[in-house]
């Protein structure tokens, strides 16, 4: 008996030792992928010494001789700390996740690859990069140097048993395109759903569903819509319409949409006469966080006093501060939810679907084979069928399909002009830089040290000509076409408002002709925007603490709606304890 106990004890001790050794080996491997935080490092290509410092929160400050050196060093830092995230961003925009995750990602890759953004980015790289190509190349070289300098590849690649691939300038463009996917609906599902609803329900019910506002609206331009008038039973009797089965359920539920806010007060409403800008981008929760805080300092004749000192949030993969301040101007964004996609009705001219009808006759369909690499499996061929209006993405019947035109597909939709905000010395210079930026359409709120504030819809906006009805797929006979981009002067904006405040919260900001120009892809309910506006108007003089409190109130309202949505889903599913726990965690 004692011998058996001794043997058992030795076995347990042996297992414990083996577990401890395994943990130490795993820790040793993981620690090898941690970034270098101290010491000196040779970085080829620098024109002068660069210093990278981190504060107690880990925020990096890069001091360099010029912009290219700052970009090279930032690329090194980004790669050391966030390379896997950068890899996911470029792959998510190119439809290349299957090469990393295997067959589980094939269907998602197909949805993305139909837009062929890697090929488009390669073809239009000169337009995307513009005069910033040397900076993008320096950043690329810094990224690859930072990755190579790690003792071991980032730990997610160890788990996936994969190797990180080198960074390219095209990959930086793809990170920019990834934000189009994150902030816009690349399938145009809402427009298609509303069109199908309109054809399936009585007009009065469609008017109720498609109403684009309420009494809660707080646009920057124009009044609140008011609530839609509910039709009486003589017009719309819901009891006579088809309904789902009792106790029925849907296969999927619409996920809660993220919501952001930004707002500003002019010098007339602050104690020291300077403008204050607040921005809270409620993007999806990720680990690590999508943003990377940094401060860039370098000499540049384009900046006030010949010195750039810009701090804020960078997006790993792009050598620029996306949201922040340079001490002269501060800026922030929210998503605009304008209409940047259109369906075109494609009428086939032959049974083989190789030719389709156009205004002046017929045109041959272009077919391109996109090969999706799959980890652990054979490549999958995706035949992308493209028309003059964009790729085929939906089928209607035997003789008709839908082609999708999206701003992201067009040369000029993306560039890195936003980085020029680092050089702006005042509001006008900041707005001029923003007017040339190619980004997913955003509500820019900006203020300067003299107390001025402004709002601008920042993006390259498509020029639609002809009879363009966004509520239905466009027919050839309508003559609707996209004629390139509108001049920047057409972008809606508001500068130096009389009441000294600006605000957006993914809500409708416009009315009238400006709203018709921008369109509607599903604005958020105006309640959060109205709450922010009313809070800004409640005090004659505002401080940074006041604006922070308003942001927290908005986040609480957003979380309360998310909490209720999760609780409703938990009640509907009946037995999801995890979902209920998540809902309680979201309680403001």
Coordinates of C-alpha atoms in Angstrom, one line a residue:
X1 CA 0.0 0.0 0.0
X2 CA 2.8 2.4 1.0
X3 CA 4.7 1.5 -2.2
X4 CA 1.6 2.2 -4.3
X5 CA 1.2 5.6 -2.6
X6 CA 4.9 6.4 -3.2
X7 CA 4.5 5.5 -6.9
X8 CA 1.4 7.6 -7.2
X9 CA 3.1 10.5 -5.5
X10 CA 6.1 10.3 -7.8
X11 CA 3.8 10.1 -10.8
X12 CA 1.9 13.2 -9.6
X13 CA 5.2 15.1 -9.0
X14 CA 6.4 14.1 -12.4
X15 CA 3.2 15.3 -14.1
X16 CA 3.4 18.6 -12.1
X17 CA 7.1 19.1 -13.1
X18 CA 6.2 18.4 -16.8
X19 CA 3.3 20.9 -16.6
X20 CA 5.6 23.5 -15.1
X21 CA 8.2 22.9 -17.7
X22 CA 5.6 23.2 -20.4
X23 CA 4.4 26.4 -19.0
X24 CA 7.9 27.8 -18.8
X25 CA 8.6 26.8 -22.4
X26 CA 5.3 28.4 -23.5
X27 CA 6.2 31.6 -21.6
X28 CA 9.7 31.6 -23.1
X29 CA 8.2 31.4 -26.6
X30 CA 5.6 34.1 -25.9
X31 CA 8.1 36.5 -24.3
X32 CA 10.3 36.2 -27.4
X33 CA 7.5 37.9 -29.4
X34 CA 7.3 40.9 -27.0
X35 CA 8.5 44.3 -28.4
X36 CA 11.8 45.9 -27.5
X37 CA 11.1 48.8 -25.1
X38 CA 14.6 49.8 -24.1
X39 CA 18.1 50.1 -25.5
X40 CA 19.4 51.0 -29.0
X41 CA 18.6 49.4 -32.3
X42 CA 20.0 49.9 -35.8
X43 CA 17.2 50.7 -38.2
X44 CA 18.4 50.8 -41.8
X45 CA 17.3 53.8 -44.0
X46 CA 17.1 56.4 -41.3
X47 CA 18.6 59.8 -42.2
X48 CA 19.3 60.6 -38.6
X49 CA 18.9 59.3 -35.1
X50 CA 15.3 58.7 -34.0
X51 CA 14.2 58.4 -30.3
X52 CA 11.1 56.4 -29.2
X53 CA 9.9 57.0 -25.7
X54 CA 6.9 55.6 -23.8
X55 CA 5.0 57.1 -20.9
X56 CA 3.5 55.3 -18.0
X57 CA 0.5 54.3 -20.1
X58 CA 2.7 52.9 -22.9
X59 CA 2.0 55.8 -25.3
X60 CA 4.8 56.1 -27.8
X61 CA 6.5 59.4 -28.6
X62 CA 8.6 59.4 -31.8
X63 CA 11.2 62.2 -32.2
X64 CA 12.6 62.2 -35.7
X65 CA 14.4 64.5 -38.1
X66 CA 11.7 64.4 -40.8
X67 CA 8.4 62.7 -41.8
X68 CA 10.0 59.7 -43.5
X69 CA 12.1 58.9 -40.5
X70 CA 9.1 59.3 -38.2
X71 CA 7.1 56.9 -40.5
X72 CA 9.9 54.4 -40.5
X73 CA 10.2 54.4 -36.8
X74 CA 6.4 54.2 -36.3
X75 CA 6.3 51.3 -38.7
X76 CA 8.9 49.5 -36.5
X77 CA 6.8 50.2 -33.4
X78 CA 3.5 49.2 -35.0
X79 CA 5.0 45.9 -36.2
X80 CA 6.6 45.0 -32.9
X81 CA 3.3 45.6 -31.0
X82 CA 0.5 45.0 -33.4
X83 CA 1.6 43.0 -36.5
X84 CA -1.1 40.4 -36.2
X85 CA -3.8 43.0 -36.0
X86 CA -2.2 44.7 -39.1
X87 CA -2.2 41.3 -40.9
X88 CA -5.9 40.8 -40.1
X89 CA -6.8 44.2 -41.4
X90 CA -5.1 43.8 -44.7
X91 CA -6.5 40.3 -45.1
X92 CA -10.0 41.3 -44.2
X93 CA -10.0 43.9 -46.9
X94 CA -8.4 41.6 -49.5
X95 CA -10.5 38.5 -48.8
X96 CA -7.4 36.5 -47.7
X97 CA -8.4 35.3 -44.3
X98 CA -8.6 31.6 -45.4
X99 CA -4.9 31.5 -46.0
X100 CA -4.5 32.1 -42.2
X101 CA -7.6 30.4 -40.7
X102 CA -8.5 27.7 -43.2
X103 CA -11.9 26.7 -44.7
X104 CA -13.8 28.4 -41.9
X105 CA -13.1 31.8 -43.6
X106 CA -13.8 30.8 -47.2
X107 CA -17.4 32.2 -47.4
X108 CA -16.4 35.5 -45.9
X109 CA -13.4 35.8 -48.3
X110 CA -15.8 35.2 -51.2
X111 CA -18.0 38.1 -50.0
X112 CA -15.0 40.4 -49.8
X113 CA -13.0 39.1 -52.8
X114 CA -15.8 39.9 -55.2
X115 CA -14.7 43.6 -54.9
X116 CA -11.1 42.7 -55.9
X117 CA -9.6 45.4 -53.8
X118 CA -6.1 44.1 -53.7
X119 CA -6.0 44.1 -57.5
X120 CA -7.6 47.6 -57.6
X121 CA -5.2 48.9 -55.0
X122 CA -2.2 47.6 -57.1
X123 CA -3.6 49.2 -60.2
X124 CA -4.3 52.6 -58.6
X125 CA -1.4 52.6 -56.2
X126 CA 0.1 55.8 -57.7
X127 CA -3.2 57.6 -57.1
X128 CA -3.6 56.2 -53.6
X129 CA 0.0 57.1 -52.6
X130 CA 0.2 60.4 -54.4
X131 CA 3.2 62.4 -53.3
X132 CA 3.4 60.3 -50.1
X133 CA 4.9 57.3 -51.7
X134 CA 8.4 57.8 -50.1
X135 CA 6.7 58.0 -46.7
X136 CA 4.7 54.9 -47.3
X137 CA 7.8 53.1 -48.5
X138 CA 9.7 54.2 -45.4
X139 CA 6.8 52.9 -43.2
X140 CA 6.8 49.6 -45.1
X141 CA 10.5 49.1 -44.5
X142 CA 10.1 50.0 -40.8
X143 CA 7.3 47.5 -40.4
X144 CA 9.4 44.7 -41.9
X145 CA 12.4 45.7 -39.8
X146 CA 10.3 45.6 -36.7
X147 CA 8.9 42.2 -37.5
X148 CA 12.3 40.8 -38.2
X149 CA 13.7 42.3 -35.0
X150 CA 11.3 40.2 -32.8
X151 CA 13.1 37.2 -31.3
X152 CA 10.1 35.1 -32.3
X153 CA 7.0 35.7 -34.5
X154 CA 4.0 37.2 -32.7
X155 CA 2.3 34.5 -30.6
X156 CA -1.0 34.2 -32.6
X157 CA 1.1 32.8 -35.5
X158 CA 2.4 30.1 -33.1
X159 CA -1.2 29.1 -32.3
X160 CA -2.2 29.1 -35.9
X161 CA 1.0 27.4 -37.0
X162 CA 1.5 30.0 -39.7
X163 CA 4.2 32.4 -40.8
X164 CA 3.7 36.2 -41.0
X165 CA 4.1 37.5 -44.5
X166 CA 6.1 40.7 -45.3
X167 CA 4.4 44.1 -45.5
X168 CA 4.0 46.0 -48.7
X169 CA 2.8 49.5 -49.7
X170 CA -0.3 47.9 -51.1
X171 CA -1.0 46.4 -47.7
X172 CA -1.1 49.9 -46.2
X173 CA -3.8 50.8 -48.8
X174 CA -5.7 47.7 -47.8
X175 CA -5.7 48.8 -44.2
X176 CA -7.4 51.9 -45.4
X177 CA -9.9 49.9 -47.4
X178 CA -10.6 47.7 -44.3
X179 CA -12.2 50.8 -42.8
X180 CA -14.6 51.0 -45.7
X181 CA -15.7 47.5 -44.8
X182 CA -15.9 48.3 -41.1
X183 CA -17.9 51.5 -41.6
X184 CA -20.1 50.8 -44.7
X185 CA -22.2 47.9 -45.8
X186 CA -20.3 46.3 -48.7
X187 CA -23.4 44.2 -49.6
X188 CA -25.8 47.1 -49.7
X189 CA -28.2 44.9 -47.7
X190 CA -30.4 47.7 -46.3
X191 CA -31.2 49.1 -49.7
X192 CA -32.0 45.7 -51.1
X193 CA -34.2 44.8 -48.1
X194 CA -36.2 48.0 -48.3
X195 CA -36.7 47.5 -52.1
X196 CA -38.0 44.0 -51.4
X197 CA -40.2 45.2 -48.5
X198 CA -41.7 47.9 -50.7
X199 CA -42.7 45.3 -53.3
X200 CA -44.2 43.0 -50.7
X201 CA -46.2 45.2 -48.3
X202 CA -49.0 47.9 -48.6
X203 CA -47.7 51.4 -49.3
X204 CA -48.8 52.7 -45.9
X205 CA -46.8 50.0 -44.1
X206 CA -43.7 50.7 -46.2
X207 CA -44.0 54.4 -45.4
X208 CA -44.1 53.5 -41.7
X209 CA -41.0 51.2 -42.0
X210 CA -39.0 53.6 -44.3
X211 CA -39.6 56.8 -42.3
X212 CA -36.2 58.5 -42.0
X213 CA -36.7 60.4 -38.8
X214 CA -38.7 61.3 -35.7
X215 CA -39.3 64.0 -33.1
X216 CA -35.9 63.1 -31.6
X217 CA -33.9 64.3 -34.7
X218 CA -31.2 66.9 -34.1
X219 CA -29.7 67.6 -37.5
X220 CA -27.1 70.3 -38.0
X221 CA -29.1 71.6 -40.9
X222 CA -32.9 71.6 -41.0
X223 CA -35.6 70.7 -38.5
X224 CA -36.6 67.5 -36.8
X225 CA -38.8 65.3 -39.0
X226 CA -41.5 64.6 -36.5
X227 CA -43.1 61.2 -35.8
X228 CA -44.7 59.3 -38.7
X229 CA -48.4 59.4 -38.6
X230 CA -49.8 55.9 -37.8
X231 CA -52.3 54.8 -40.4
X232 CA -55.7 53.8 -39.2
X233 CA -57.3 50.4 -39.8
X234 CA -59.2 51.7 -42.7
X235 CA -55.8 52.3 -44.4
X236 CA -53.7 49.6 -42.9
X237 CA -55.2 46.7 -40.9
X238 CA -52.2 44.6 -39.7
X239 CA -54.7 41.9 -38.6
X240 CA -55.3 41.1 -42.3
X241 CA -51.6 40.7 -43.2
X242 CA -49.5 37.5 -43.1
X243 CA -47.7 37.1 -39.8
X244 CA -44.9 34.7 -38.6
X245 CA -45.9 31.5 -37.0
X246 CA -46.8 31.6 -33.3
X247 CA -43.7 31.3 -31.2
X248 CA -41.7 31.4 -34.3
X249 CA -38.1 32.6 -34.5
X250 CA -35.6 34.0 -37.0
X251 CA -32.5 32.2 -38.0
X252 CA -30.4 35.3 -37.3
X253 CA -30.8 38.5 -35.5
X254 CA -29.5 41.9 -36.6
X255 CA -26.4 42.7 -34.5
X256 CA -26.4 45.9 -32.4
X257 CA -24.9 48.7 -34.6
X258 CA -22.0 50.6 -33.1
X259 CA -22.5 54.3 -32.5
X260 CA -20.1 57.2 -32.1
X261 CA -20.2 60.9 -31.2
X262 CA -18.1 64.0 -31.8
X263 CA -18.9 67.5 -30.9
X264 CA -17.2 70.9 -30.4
X265 CA -17.7 74.2 -28.7
X266 CA -16.2 77.5 -30.1
X267 CA -14.2 80.0 -28.1
X268 CA -17.3 82.0 -27.4
X269 CA -18.5 79.2 -25.1
X270 CA -15.2 78.3 -23.3
X271 CA -13.4 80.0 -20.5
X272 CA -10.1 80.7 -22.3
X273 CA -11.4 81.4 -25.8
X274 CA -10.0 78.3 -27.4
X275 CA -12.2 75.7 -29.1
X276 CA -12.7 72.3 -27.5
X277 CA -13.3 69.1 -29.6
X278 CA -14.5 65.8 -28.2
X279 CA -14.7 62.5 -30.1
X280 CA -15.7 59.0 -28.9
X281 CA -15.6 56.4 -31.7
X282 CA -17.7 53.5 -30.5
X283 CA -16.3 50.8 -32.8
X284 CA -16.5 47.2 -32.0
X285 CA -14.5 45.8 -29.0
X286 CA -11.3 44.1 -30.0
X287 CA -8.2 42.7 -28.3
X288 CA -6.0 44.5 -28.8
X289 CA -7.8 47.8 -29.4
X290 CA -8.0 48.9 -33.0
X291 CA -6.3 52.2 -32.3
X292 CA -2.7 52.8 -31.2
X293 CA -1.9 56.0 -29.4
X294 CA 1.2 57.9 -30.5
X295 CA 2.9 61.3 -30.7
X296 CA 5.0 62.2 -33.7
X297 CA 7.5 65.1 -33.6
X298 CA 9.7 66.1 -36.5
X299 CA 10.8 69.1 -38.5
X300 CA 8.8 70.1 -41.5
X301 CA 8.6 73.4 -43.4
X302 CA 4.9 72.8 -44.1
X303 CA 4.0 73.0 -40.4
X304 CA 3.6 76.2 -38.2
X305 CA 7.1 77.3 -37.1
X306 CA 8.5 74.4 -39.1
X307 CA 7.8 71.8 -36.5
X308 CA 5.2 69.0 -36.4
X309 CA 4.0 67.9 -33.0
X310 CA 0.9 65.7 -33.5
X311 CA -0.6 63.3 -31.1
X312 CA -3.6 61.1 -31.0
X313 CA -4.8 57.8 -32.4
X314 CA -3.0 55.9 -35.2
X315 CA -4.3 52.9 -37.0
X316 CA -1.6 50.2 -37.2
X317 CA -0.9 49.7 -40.9
X318 CA -1.1 53.5 -41.7
X319 CA 1.7 56.0 -41.0
X320 CA -0.5 58.9 -39.8
X321 CA -2.5 60.2 -36.8
X322 CA -6.1 59.6 -37.7
X323 CA -7.8 61.4 -34.9
X324 CA -5.9 63.9 -32.7
X325 CA -4.4 67.3 -32.3
X326 CA -1.2 69.1 -33.4
X327 CA -1.6 71.9 -30.9
X328 CA -3.1 74.3 -33.4
X329 CA -6.1 72.2 -34.6
X330 CA -7.9 69.2 -33.1
X331 CA -10.2 66.9 -35.0
X332 CA -12.4 63.8 -34.7
X333 CA -14.8 61.7 -36.7
X334 CA -18.1 59.8 -36.7
X335 CA -19.4 57.6 -39.4
X336 CA -21.8 59.5 -41.8
X337 CA -24.1 56.7 -42.9
X338 CA -24.7 58.4 -46.3
X339 CA -25.5 56.3 -49.4
X340 CA -22.3 55.3 -51.1
X341 CA -23.6 52.2 -53.0
X342 CA -26.1 51.6 -55.8
X343 CA -27.5 48.5 -57.3
X344 CA -27.8 48.4 -61.1
X345 CA -30.3 46.0 -62.8
X346 CA -28.4 43.8 -65.2
X347 CA -30.6 42.4 -68.0
X348 CA -29.0 39.5 -69.8
X349 CA -29.0 39.4 -73.6
X350 CA -28.3 35.7 -73.9
X351 CA -29.0 32.5 -72.0
X352 CA -25.4 31.9 -71.2
X353 CA -25.2 35.2 -69.4
X354 CA -22.1 36.4 -71.3
X355 CA -23.6 39.6 -72.6
X356 CA -25.9 42.2 -71.0
X357 CA -27.9 45.1 -72.3
X358 CA -26.7 48.7 -72.1
X359 CA -28.2 52.0 -73.4
X360 CA -26.4 51.7 -76.8
X361 CA -26.8 47.9 -77.3
X362 CA -25.0 45.1 -75.6
X363 CA -21.7 44.6 -73.8
X364 CA -19.7 41.5 -73.0
X365 CA -19.4 40.4 -69.4
X366 CA -15.9 40.4 -67.9
X367 CA -15.0 37.4 -65.9
X368 CA -11.9 37.2 -63.6
X369 CA -10.7 34.2 -61.7
X370 CA -9.8 35.1 -58.1
X371 CA -7.9 32.3 -56.3
X372 CA -8.5 32.1 -52.6
X373 CA -5.6 30.4 -50.8
X374 CA -6.8 28.1 -48.0
X375 CA -4.6 26.9 -45.2
X376 CA -4.5 23.1 -45.2
X377 CA -6.5 22.8 -48.4
X378 CA -6.5 23.4 -52.1
X379 CA -7.0 26.9 -53.5
X380 CA -10.6 27.9 -54.2
X381 CA -11.5 29.6 -57.5
X382 CA -14.0 32.4 -57.3
X383 CA -15.2 33.7 -60.7
X384 CA -15.9 37.4 -60.4
X385 CA -18.4 38.6 -63.0
X386 CA -18.0 42.3 -63.7
X387 CA -20.1 44.8 -65.6
X388 CA -19.5 48.4 -66.4
X389 CA -21.4 49.2 -63.2
X390 CA -19.5 46.8 -60.9
X391 CA -19.5 43.1 -60.0
X392 CA -22.6 40.9 -60.0
X393 CA -23.5 40.3 -56.3
X394 CA -27.2 39.2 -56.4
X395 CA -29.6 37.3 -58.6
X396 CA -33.2 38.3 -59.3
X397 CA -34.4 35.7 -61.8
X398 CA -33.3 33.7 -64.8
X399 CA -32.8 36.8 -66.9
X400 CA -31.8 39.5 -64.4
X401 CA -29.0 40.0 -61.9
X402 CA -27.8 42.9 -59.8
X403 CA -24.5 44.7 -60.1
X404 CA -23.1 46.7 -57.2
X405 CA -21.4 50.1 -57.6
X406 CA -19.5 51.1 -54.4
X407 CA -17.3 54.1 -53.9
X408 CA -14.5 51.8 -52.5
X409 CA -14.2 50.2 -55.9
X410 CA -13.3 53.4 -57.7
X411 CA -9.9 55.0 -58.1
X412 CA -9.6 58.1 -55.9
X413 CA -11.8 56.8 -53.1
X414 CA -8.8 56.2 -51.0
X415 CA -5.7 58.4 -50.4
X416 CA -3.6 59.5 -47.5
X417 CA -4.3 63.2 -47.7
X418 CA -5.8 63.0 -44.2
X419 CA -2.2 62.9 -42.9
X420 CA -1.8 66.6 -44.0
X421 CA -3.9 67.6 -41.0
X422 CA -0.7 67.3 -39.0
X423 CA 0.5 70.5 -40.9
X424 CA -2.6 72.6 -40.4
X425 CA -2.1 75.8 -38.4
X426 CA -5.8 76.9 -38.2
X427 CA -9.3 75.8 -39.0
X428 CA -9.2 76.9 -42.7
X429 CA -6.0 74.9 -43.3
X430 CA -7.4 71.9 -41.6
X431 CA -10.6 71.9 -43.6
X432 CA -8.6 72.4 -46.8
X433 CA -6.5 69.3 -46.0
X434 CA -9.7 67.3 -45.1
X435 CA -11.3 68.3 -48.4
X436 CA -8.7 66.4 -50.3
X437 CA -8.8 63.3 -48.1
X438 CA -10.0 59.9 -49.5
X439 CA -11.5 58.0 -46.6
X440 CA -14.9 56.3 -45.9
X441 CA -17.3 59.2 -45.6
X442 CA -17.1 60.7 -42.2
X443 CA -18.5 63.6 -40.1
X444 CA -15.4 65.6 -39.4
X445 CA -15.6 68.0 -36.4
X446 CA -12.6 70.3 -36.1
X447 CA -11.6 73.3 -33.9
X448 CA -8.6 75.5 -33.6
X449 CA -6.6 77.5 -31.0
X450 CA -8.3 80.8 -32.0
X451 CA -11.7 79.4 -31.0
X452 CA -13.2 78.6 -34.4
X453 CA -15.0 75.3 -35.1
X454 CA -16.3 73.6 -38.2
X455 CA -18.0 70.4 -39.5
X456 CA -17.5 68.9 -42.9
X457 CA -18.7 65.7 -44.6
X458 CA -15.2 64.4 -45.4
X459 CA -14.8 62.0 -48.3
X460 CA -14.7 61.8 -52.1
X461 CA -18.4 62.0 -52.9
X462 CA -19.7 60.3 -56.1
X463 CA -21.4 62.5 -58.7
X464 CA -24.7 60.8 -59.7
X465 CA -26.2 62.1 -63.0
X466 CA -29.5 61.2 -64.6
X467 CA -32.7 59.8 -62.9
X468 CA -31.2 58.2 -59.9
X469 CA -33.7 56.6 -57.5
X470 CA -31.9 55.1 -54.5
X471 CA -35.0 53.2 -53.4
X472 CA -34.8 50.6 -56.2
X473 CA -32.1 49.0 -58.4
X474 CA -31.2 51.4 -61.2
X475 CA -32.4 50.4 -64.7
X476 CA -30.5 51.2 -67.9
X477 CA -33.4 53.2 -69.1
X478 CA -33.2 55.6 -66.1
X479 CA -29.9 56.9 -67.5
X480 CA -28.4 57.1 -63.9
X481 CA -24.6 57.0 -64.0
X482 CA -21.7 57.8 -61.7
X483 CA -19.6 60.6 -63.3
X484 CA -16.5 60.5 -61.1
X485 CA -16.2 62.6 -58.0
X486 CA -17.9 65.8 -57.0
X487 CA -15.6 68.8 -56.5
X488 CA -14.7 69.3 -52.8
X489 CA -16.6 72.5 -52.7
X490 CA -19.8 70.4 -52.9
X491 CA -19.1 68.6 -49.7
X492 CA -21.7 69.7 -47.1
X493 CA -20.2 71.7 -44.2
X494 CA -20.9 74.2 -41.4
X495 CA -18.3 76.6 -40.2
X496 CA -18.5 79.0 -37.2
X497 CA -22.1 78.3 -36.2
X498 CA -23.9 81.2 -34.5
X499 CA -24.6 79.3 -31.3
X500 CA -21.0 78.1 -31.0
X501 CA -21.7 74.3 -31.0
X502 CA -21.5 71.4 -33.3
X503 CA -22.5 67.7 -32.7
X504 CA -23.0 64.4 -34.5
X505 CA -23.8 60.9 -33.3
X506 CA -24.3 58.9 -36.6
X507 CA -27.6 60.7 -37.0
X508 CA -29.0 62.6 -40.0
X509 CA -27.1 65.8 -40.1
X510 CA -28.7 67.4 -43.3
X511 CA -31.9 68.1 -45.0
X512 CA -33.2 69.2 -48.3
X513 CA -31.0 69.2 -51.4
X514 CA -27.8 68.4 -49.3
X515 CA -29.5 65.3 -47.9
X516 CA -30.5 64.2 -51.4
X517 CA -26.9 64.6 -52.5
X518 CA -25.6 62.5 -49.6
X519 CA -28.4 60.0 -49.3
X520 CA -29.5 57.7 -46.5
X521 CA -28.0 54.3 -45.7
X522 CA -29.6 54.1 -42.3
X523 CA -29.0 56.9 -39.9
X524 CA -29.0 56.3 -36.2
X525 CA -32.0 57.4 -34.2
X526 CA -31.5 61.1 -33.3
X527 CA -31.9 60.6 -29.5
X528 CA -28.2 60.6 -28.7
X529 CA -27.5 63.6 -30.9
X530 CA -30.3 65.5 -29.3
X531 CA -29.1 64.7 -25.8
X532 CA -25.6 66.0 -26.7
X533 CA -27.0 69.2 -28.3
X534 CA -29.2 70.0 -25.4
X535 CA -26.4 69.4 -22.9
X536 CA -24.1 71.7 -24.9
X537 CA -26.8 74.4 -24.9
X538 CA -27.5 74.0 -21.1
X539 CA -24.4 76.0 -20.0
X540 CA -23.0 79.4 -21.2
X541 CA -19.4 78.4 -20.6
X542 CA -18.1 74.9 -21.0
X543 CA -14.9 73.1 -19.9
X544 CA -13.2 69.9 -20.9
X545 CA -14.7 68.2 -17.9
X546 CA -18.2 69.3 -19.1
X547 CA -17.6 67.7 -22.5
X548 CA -16.2 64.5 -20.9
X549 CA -19.4 64.3 -18.8
X550 CA -21.5 64.7 -21.9
X551 CA -19.5 61.9 -23.6
X552 CA -20.1 59.6 -20.6
X553 CA -23.8 60.4 -20.7
X554 CA -23.9 59.4 -24.4
X555 CA -22.0 56.2 -23.7
X556 CA -24.5 55.4 -20.9
X557 CA -27.4 55.9 -23.3
X558 CA -25.7 53.8 -25.9
X559 CA -25.0 51.0 -23.4
X560 CA -28.5 51.1 -22.0
X561 CA -29.9 50.4 -25.5
X562 CA -27.3 47.7 -26.1
X563 CA -28.1 46.2 -22.7
X564 CA -31.8 46.1 -23.6
X565 CA -31.1 44.6 -26.9
X566 CA -29.1 41.8 -25.3
X567 CA -31.7 41.2 -22.7
X568 CA -34.4 41.0 -25.4
X569 CA -32.2 38.5 -27.2
X570 CA -31.6 36.5 -24.0
X571 CA -35.4 36.4 -23.3
X572 CA -36.1 35.3 -26.9
X573 CA -33.5 32.5 -26.8
X574 CA -34.7 31.4 -23.4
X575 CA -31.7 29.6 -22.0
X576 CA -28.6 31.6 -22.8
X577 CA -27.0 32.3 -19.4
X578 CA -23.9 33.6 -21.2
X579 CA -25.9 36.1 -23.1
X580 CA -27.7 37.3 -20.0
X581 CA -24.4 37.7 -18.2
X582 CA -23.1 39.8 -21.2
X583 CA -26.2 41.9 -21.0
X584 CA -25.7 42.6 -17.3
X585 CA -22.1 43.4 -18.0
X586 CA -23.3 46.0 -20.5
X587 CA -25.6 47.7 -18.0
X588 CA -24.5 51.4 -17.7

